[in-house]
Amino acid sequence: MKEFFGFGGYTRTPEGFLSWQHLLLVGSLLCVMTVLAIVVGRRNKLKTPKEKNRVLAVAAPLIVGLELTNITILCFRTSSTDPILHNLPFFLCSIQFITIPLAAYSKGRLKEAAIDFVCIFGILGAVFGMIGAGQNYNAYPVLSWDNVVSGLTHSISGFSSLYIMISGYASMKKRNIGISFGILLGFCVAAYIANVTIPYNYMFLMRGDGTPYDILYNLVNGNPVLYPLGVVALFLIYISVFYWVFYMVRRKKNAK
C-alpha cells in the first residue's frame, strides 16, 4: 500500500506513455464508463428531470470526494502545501469538480448551463485526459495512486457527459451559450493568473507538457502570446462545433 500511494517515492520504473499497461488501464476505465452511461442513460431516458438529476447528485460528491482525498494524500506525501496550489480546479478536466456539482445542485439557467457544460467537455476531458496524459504515465507507474485516481475522476466526468447525452438531460438552449463561454473564459483567466503567480501550467496555457497541446505549442514555436490564445481559441471553437452538431442532429430527428 505504501508503494501504491507513493509514500517515500515510487521504486518502480514507470511503464511509460502508450505502454500496454497504460492502454489497458485507460481502456478498461473507458469501457466501464461507457457501458454504465449507456445502461443508466437509457434506463432514465423517459424519466422526469428530477429523477435524471439523481445520477449527477451521486456523481458530484464522488468526484469531489476523490479529489479532496487526492490532495490530502499528496500533502501528507510531500509534507507541504504544494499539492493544494498544484491541484486547483483550473485544468479543463478539473473544472468538472465544480460544474458537476453545479449541474446537480443549482437551479435555473445556471443549472441548465452547467449541465450543458458537463455534456460538452466531460467526454473530451475523459478521453484526452486519460489517453493523452503523457506527463503522468511517463512520471508514475500505471498502478499508482496518481494515475488511478486521475483515471477515476476523468471517468466520472466522461460518464456524466455521456449520461447527459443519452438520457436527453441536456437542454442546449441558445440563450445559455453565453454562460458556457463565460464559464470557460472565467476559468481560463483564473488559470493564467495562477500560472504566472505560482507558477504552474493550468489549462496547459504555458506549454504542452507531453500532451496533444504540444502540437499547437510547436506550431507557434512556443510563443508566449500566441500559444495561450490558441489554446483558448481551440476551446471556444470546440464549444461552437459541439452546439452546431447538436442542433444539426436535433433538426434531422425532428424532420423525420
Short mmCIF file of C-alpha atoms in Angstrom, two decimals:
data_model
loop_
_atom_site.label_atom_id
_atom_site.label_comp_id
_atom_site.label_asym_id
_atom_site.label_seq_id
_atom_site.Cartn_x
_atom_site.Cartn_y
_atom_site.Cartn_z
CA MET A 1 0.00 0.00 0.00
CA LYS A 2 2.92 2.31 0.75
CA GLU A 3 4.24 1.70 -2.76
CA PHE A 4 0.79 2.19 -4.34
CA PHE A 5 0.28 5.56 -2.66
CA GLY A 6 3.86 6.65 -3.32
CA PHE A 7 4.88 7.39 0.26
CA GLY A 8 8.65 7.80 0.21
CA GLY A 9 8.62 7.87 -3.59
CA TYR A 10 7.88 5.17 -6.15
CA THR A 11 10.56 2.49 -6.52
CA ARG A 12 9.06 1.04 -9.71
CA THR A 13 10.04 2.34 -13.11
CA PRO A 14 7.11 3.97 -14.95
CA GLU A 15 5.89 1.77 -17.80
CA GLY A 16 5.55 4.87 -19.96
CA PHE A 17 3.10 6.72 -22.16
CA LEU A 18 1.14 4.45 -24.54
CA SER A 19 2.64 1.32 -23.00
CA TRP A 20 0.32 -1.69 -22.99
CA GLN A 21 -0.18 -1.20 -19.25
CA HIS A 22 -1.26 2.41 -19.81
CA LEU A 23 -3.63 1.46 -22.63
CA LEU A 24 -5.06 -1.48 -20.67
CA LEU A 25 -5.87 0.69 -17.65
CA VAL A 26 -7.45 3.57 -19.54
CA GLY A 27 -9.17 1.20 -21.99
CA SER A 28 -10.80 -0.66 -19.10
CA LEU A 29 -11.92 2.57 -17.44
CA LEU A 30 -13.30 3.96 -20.71
CA CYS A 31 -15.24 0.74 -21.36
CA VAL A 32 -16.77 0.68 -17.87
CA MET A 33 -17.57 4.39 -18.11
CA THR A 34 -19.28 3.99 -21.48
CA VAL A 35 -21.28 0.87 -20.59
CA LEU A 36 -22.55 2.41 -17.34
CA ALA A 37 -23.52 5.63 -19.12
CA ILE A 38 -25.44 3.70 -21.80
CA VAL A 39 -27.24 1.45 -19.32
CA VAL A 40 -28.17 4.18 -16.84
CA GLY A 41 -28.86 6.77 -19.55
CA ARG A 42 -31.25 4.54 -21.48
CA ARG A 43 -32.99 3.49 -18.26
CA ASN A 44 -33.62 7.12 -17.34
CA LYS A 45 -34.34 8.46 -20.84
CA LEU A 46 -38.11 8.76 -20.29
CA LYS A 47 -37.95 9.77 -16.63
CA THR A 48 -38.51 13.24 -15.18
CA PRO A 49 -35.68 15.79 -14.90
CA LYS A 50 -35.73 15.34 -11.13
CA GLU A 51 -35.16 11.60 -11.50
CA LYS A 52 -32.45 12.12 -14.12
CA ASN A 53 -30.72 14.54 -11.78
CA ARG A 54 -30.26 11.89 -9.08
CA VAL A 55 -27.42 10.32 -11.07
CA LEU A 56 -25.50 13.61 -11.15
CA ALA A 57 -26.28 14.08 -7.45
CA VAL A 58 -24.29 10.88 -6.85
CA ALA A 59 -21.51 11.67 -9.34
CA ALA A 60 -20.86 15.11 -7.82
CA PRO A 61 -19.80 14.05 -4.29
CA LEU A 62 -17.87 11.12 -5.76
CA ILE A 63 -15.65 13.26 -7.97
CA VAL A 64 -15.21 15.99 -5.32
CA GLY A 65 -14.51 13.41 -2.61
CA LEU A 66 -11.86 11.69 -4.74
CA GLU A 67 -10.12 14.96 -5.48
CA LEU A 68 -10.12 16.10 -1.84
CA THR A 69 -8.75 12.69 -0.83
CA ASN A 70 -6.09 13.04 -3.51
CA ILE A 71 -5.00 16.47 -2.28
CA THR A 72 -4.91 15.22 1.33
CA ILE A 73 -2.72 12.22 0.43
CA LEU A 74 -0.38 14.37 -1.65
CA CYS A 75 0.00 16.85 1.23
CA PHE A 76 0.94 14.04 3.62
CA ARG A 77 3.25 12.56 1.00
CA THR A 78 5.21 15.76 0.46
CA SER A 79 4.84 17.31 3.94
CA SER A 80 3.95 20.63 2.29
CA THR A 81 1.00 22.60 0.91
CA ASP A 82 2.32 22.48 -2.68
CA PRO A 83 -0.30 19.88 -3.72
CA ILE A 84 -3.04 22.39 -2.87
CA LEU A 85 -1.55 25.02 -5.19
CA HIS A 86 -0.92 22.41 -7.90
CA ASN A 87 -4.41 20.87 -7.76
CA LEU A 88 -6.64 23.90 -8.04
CA PRO A 89 -9.65 23.25 -10.35
CA PHE A 90 -8.12 25.11 -13.28
CA PHE A 91 -7.46 22.24 -15.68
CA LEU A 92 -10.11 21.59 -18.32
CA CYS A 93 -10.77 18.22 -16.68
CA SER A 94 -10.84 19.54 -13.12
CA ILE A 95 -13.40 22.23 -13.95
CA GLN A 96 -15.84 19.32 -13.64
CA PHE A 97 -15.17 19.29 -9.87
CA ILE A 98 -17.22 22.50 -9.86
CA THR A 99 -19.56 22.17 -12.85
CA ILE A 100 -20.87 18.67 -12.00
CA PRO A 101 -21.96 19.82 -8.51
CA LEU A 102 -23.47 22.94 -10.12
CA ALA A 103 -25.31 20.72 -12.60
CA ALA A 104 -26.58 18.53 -9.78
CA TYR A 105 -27.49 21.07 -7.10
CA SER A 106 -28.02 24.54 -8.61
CA LYS A 107 -31.21 25.84 -10.22
CA GLY A 108 -32.44 27.86 -13.19
CA ARG A 109 -30.26 28.91 -16.11
CA LEU A 110 -27.08 28.27 -14.16
CA LYS A 111 -28.11 24.64 -13.73
CA GLU A 112 -29.01 24.33 -17.42
CA ALA A 113 -25.70 25.88 -18.49
CA ALA A 114 -23.71 23.69 -16.08
CA ILE A 115 -25.42 20.54 -17.41
CA ASP A 116 -24.62 21.61 -20.96
CA PHE A 117 -21.00 22.41 -19.99
CA VAL A 118 -20.53 18.96 -18.44
CA CYS A 119 -22.08 17.42 -21.54
CA ILE A 120 -19.76 19.34 -23.85
CA PHE A 121 -16.43 18.96 -22.05
CA GLY A 122 -16.81 15.86 -19.86
CA ILE A 123 -16.19 13.30 -22.59
CA LEU A 124 -13.42 15.39 -24.19
CA GLY A 125 -11.61 15.67 -20.86
CA ALA A 126 -12.05 11.97 -20.15
CA VAL A 127 -10.60 10.79 -23.45
CA PHE A 128 -7.72 13.25 -23.74
CA GLY A 129 -7.07 13.33 -20.00
CA MET A 130 -6.56 9.58 -19.84
CA ILE A 131 -5.20 8.57 -23.24
CA GLY A 132 -3.22 11.77 -23.78
CA ALA A 133 -1.78 12.13 -20.25
CA GLY A 134 1.80 11.55 -21.31
CA GLN A 135 3.17 13.60 -18.42
CA ASN A 136 1.52 11.29 -15.84
CA TYR A 137 2.34 7.93 -17.35
CA ASN A 138 5.95 8.88 -18.00
CA ALA A 139 6.34 10.04 -14.39
CA TYR A 140 4.43 7.44 -12.33
CA PRO A 141 3.86 3.67 -12.58
CA VAL A 142 0.50 2.79 -14.14
CA LEU A 143 -0.83 1.09 -10.99
CA SER A 144 -0.16 4.00 -8.67
CA TRP A 145 -2.38 6.39 -6.75
CA ASP A 146 -1.54 9.29 -9.07
CA ASN A 147 -2.66 7.52 -12.24
CA VAL A 148 -5.55 5.52 -10.77
CA VAL A 149 -7.22 8.50 -9.07
CA SER A 150 -6.72 10.56 -12.23
CA GLY A 151 -8.35 7.79 -14.26
CA LEU A 152 -11.29 7.55 -11.86
CA THR A 153 -12.01 11.30 -11.77
CA HIS A 154 -11.73 11.55 -15.56
CA SER A 155 -14.05 8.54 -15.88
CA ILE A 156 -16.69 10.20 -13.70
CA SER A 157 -16.51 13.29 -15.92
CA GLY A 158 -16.86 11.18 -19.05
CA PHE A 159 -19.68 9.12 -17.56
CA SER A 160 -21.58 12.28 -16.58
CA SER A 161 -21.18 13.70 -20.08
CA LEU A 162 -22.33 10.54 -21.84
CA TYR A 163 -25.17 10.03 -19.37
CA ILE A 164 -26.46 13.55 -20.01
CA MET A 165 -26.38 12.94 -23.77
CA ILE A 166 -28.01 9.50 -23.69
CA SER A 167 -30.69 10.35 -21.14
CA GLY A 168 -31.63 13.53 -23.01
CA TYR A 169 -30.92 15.70 -19.97
CA ALA A 170 -29.06 18.44 -21.86
CA SER A 171 -31.16 21.43 -22.89
CA MET A 172 -28.50 23.09 -25.09
CA LYS A 173 -30.63 26.25 -25.22
CA LYS A 174 -29.15 29.03 -27.32
CA ARG A 175 -29.72 31.54 -24.52
CA ASN A 176 -27.25 29.63 -22.35
CA ILE A 177 -24.40 29.56 -24.88
CA GLY A 178 -23.03 32.80 -23.48
CA ILE A 179 -22.95 31.30 -19.98
CA SER A 180 -20.98 28.30 -21.27
CA PHE A 181 -18.47 30.65 -22.92
CA GLY A 182 -18.35 32.71 -19.73
CA ILE A 183 -17.63 29.69 -17.53
CA LEU A 184 -14.76 28.63 -19.77
CA LEU A 185 -13.25 32.10 -20.20
CA GLY A 186 -13.51 32.77 -16.46
CA PHE A 187 -11.58 29.62 -15.66
CA CYS A 188 -9.01 30.40 -18.37
CA VAL A 189 -8.33 33.85 -16.91
CA ALA A 190 -8.06 32.41 -13.38
CA ALA A 191 -5.79 29.63 -14.66
CA TYR A 192 -3.48 32.08 -16.44
CA ILE A 193 -3.20 34.25 -13.32
CA ALA A 194 -2.39 31.15 -11.26
CA ASN A 195 0.21 30.07 -13.83
CA VAL A 196 2.01 33.39 -13.58
CA THR A 197 1.88 33.72 -9.80
CA ILE A 198 2.54 30.15 -8.57
CA PRO A 199 3.97 29.40 -11.30
CA TYR A 200 2.30 26.34 -12.87
CA ASN A 201 0.74 25.13 -16.11
CA TYR A 202 -3.01 25.05 -15.55
CA MET A 203 -5.15 24.54 -18.65
CA PHE A 204 -1.81 23.85 -20.37
CA LEU A 205 -1.74 27.56 -21.15
CA MET A 206 2.06 27.77 -20.72
CA ARG A 207 3.24 24.62 -22.55
CA GLY A 208 2.06 21.20 -23.75
CA ASP A 209 3.82 19.02 -21.16
CA GLY A 210 3.71 15.87 -23.28
CA THR A 211 0.01 16.21 -24.13
CA PRO A 212 -1.57 16.81 -27.58
CA TYR A 213 -1.26 20.54 -26.84
CA ASP A 214 2.39 20.11 -27.80
CA ILE A 215 1.25 20.11 -31.42
CA LEU A 216 -0.03 23.68 -31.10
CA TYR A 217 2.97 24.67 -28.97
CA ASN A 218 5.36 23.51 -31.69
CA LEU A 219 3.30 25.17 -34.44
CA VAL A 220 3.74 28.59 -32.85
CA ASN A 221 7.28 27.84 -31.63
CA GLY A 222 6.21 28.27 -28.01
CA ASN A 223 5.21 31.93 -28.50
CA PRO A 224 4.09 33.14 -25.02
CA VAL A 225 1.20 35.13 -26.51
CA LEU A 226 0.06 33.07 -29.50
CA TYR A 227 0.16 29.74 -27.67
CA PRO A 228 -2.25 30.53 -24.79
CA LEU A 229 -4.53 32.46 -27.15
CA GLY A 230 -4.51 29.45 -29.47
CA VAL A 231 -5.46 27.09 -26.63
CA VAL A 232 -8.39 29.32 -25.62
CA ALA A 233 -9.44 29.66 -29.26
CA LEU A 234 -9.49 25.87 -29.62
CA PHE A 235 -11.77 25.61 -26.57
CA LEU A 236 -14.19 28.18 -28.00
CA ILE A 237 -14.17 26.54 -31.42
CA TYR A 238 -14.90 23.18 -29.80
CA ILE A 239 -17.91 24.61 -27.95
CA SER A 240 -19.22 26.18 -31.16
CA VAL A 241 -18.79 22.97 -33.16
CA PHE A 242 -20.45 20.91 -30.43
CA TYR A 243 -23.51 23.18 -30.41
CA TRP A 244 -23.64 23.16 -34.21
CA VAL A 245 -23.52 19.34 -34.38
CA PHE A 246 -26.13 19.07 -31.62
CA TYR A 247 -28.57 21.36 -33.46
CA MET A 248 -27.97 19.57 -36.77
CA VAL A 249 -28.74 16.19 -35.20
CA ARG A 250 -31.82 17.58 -33.47
CA ARG A 251 -33.05 19.14 -36.72
CA LYS A 252 -32.69 15.83 -38.57
CA LYS A 253 -34.56 13.98 -35.84
CA ASN A 254 -37.40 16.49 -35.91
CA ALA A 255 -37.58 16.26 -39.70
CA LYS A 256 -38.26 12.51 -39.60
#
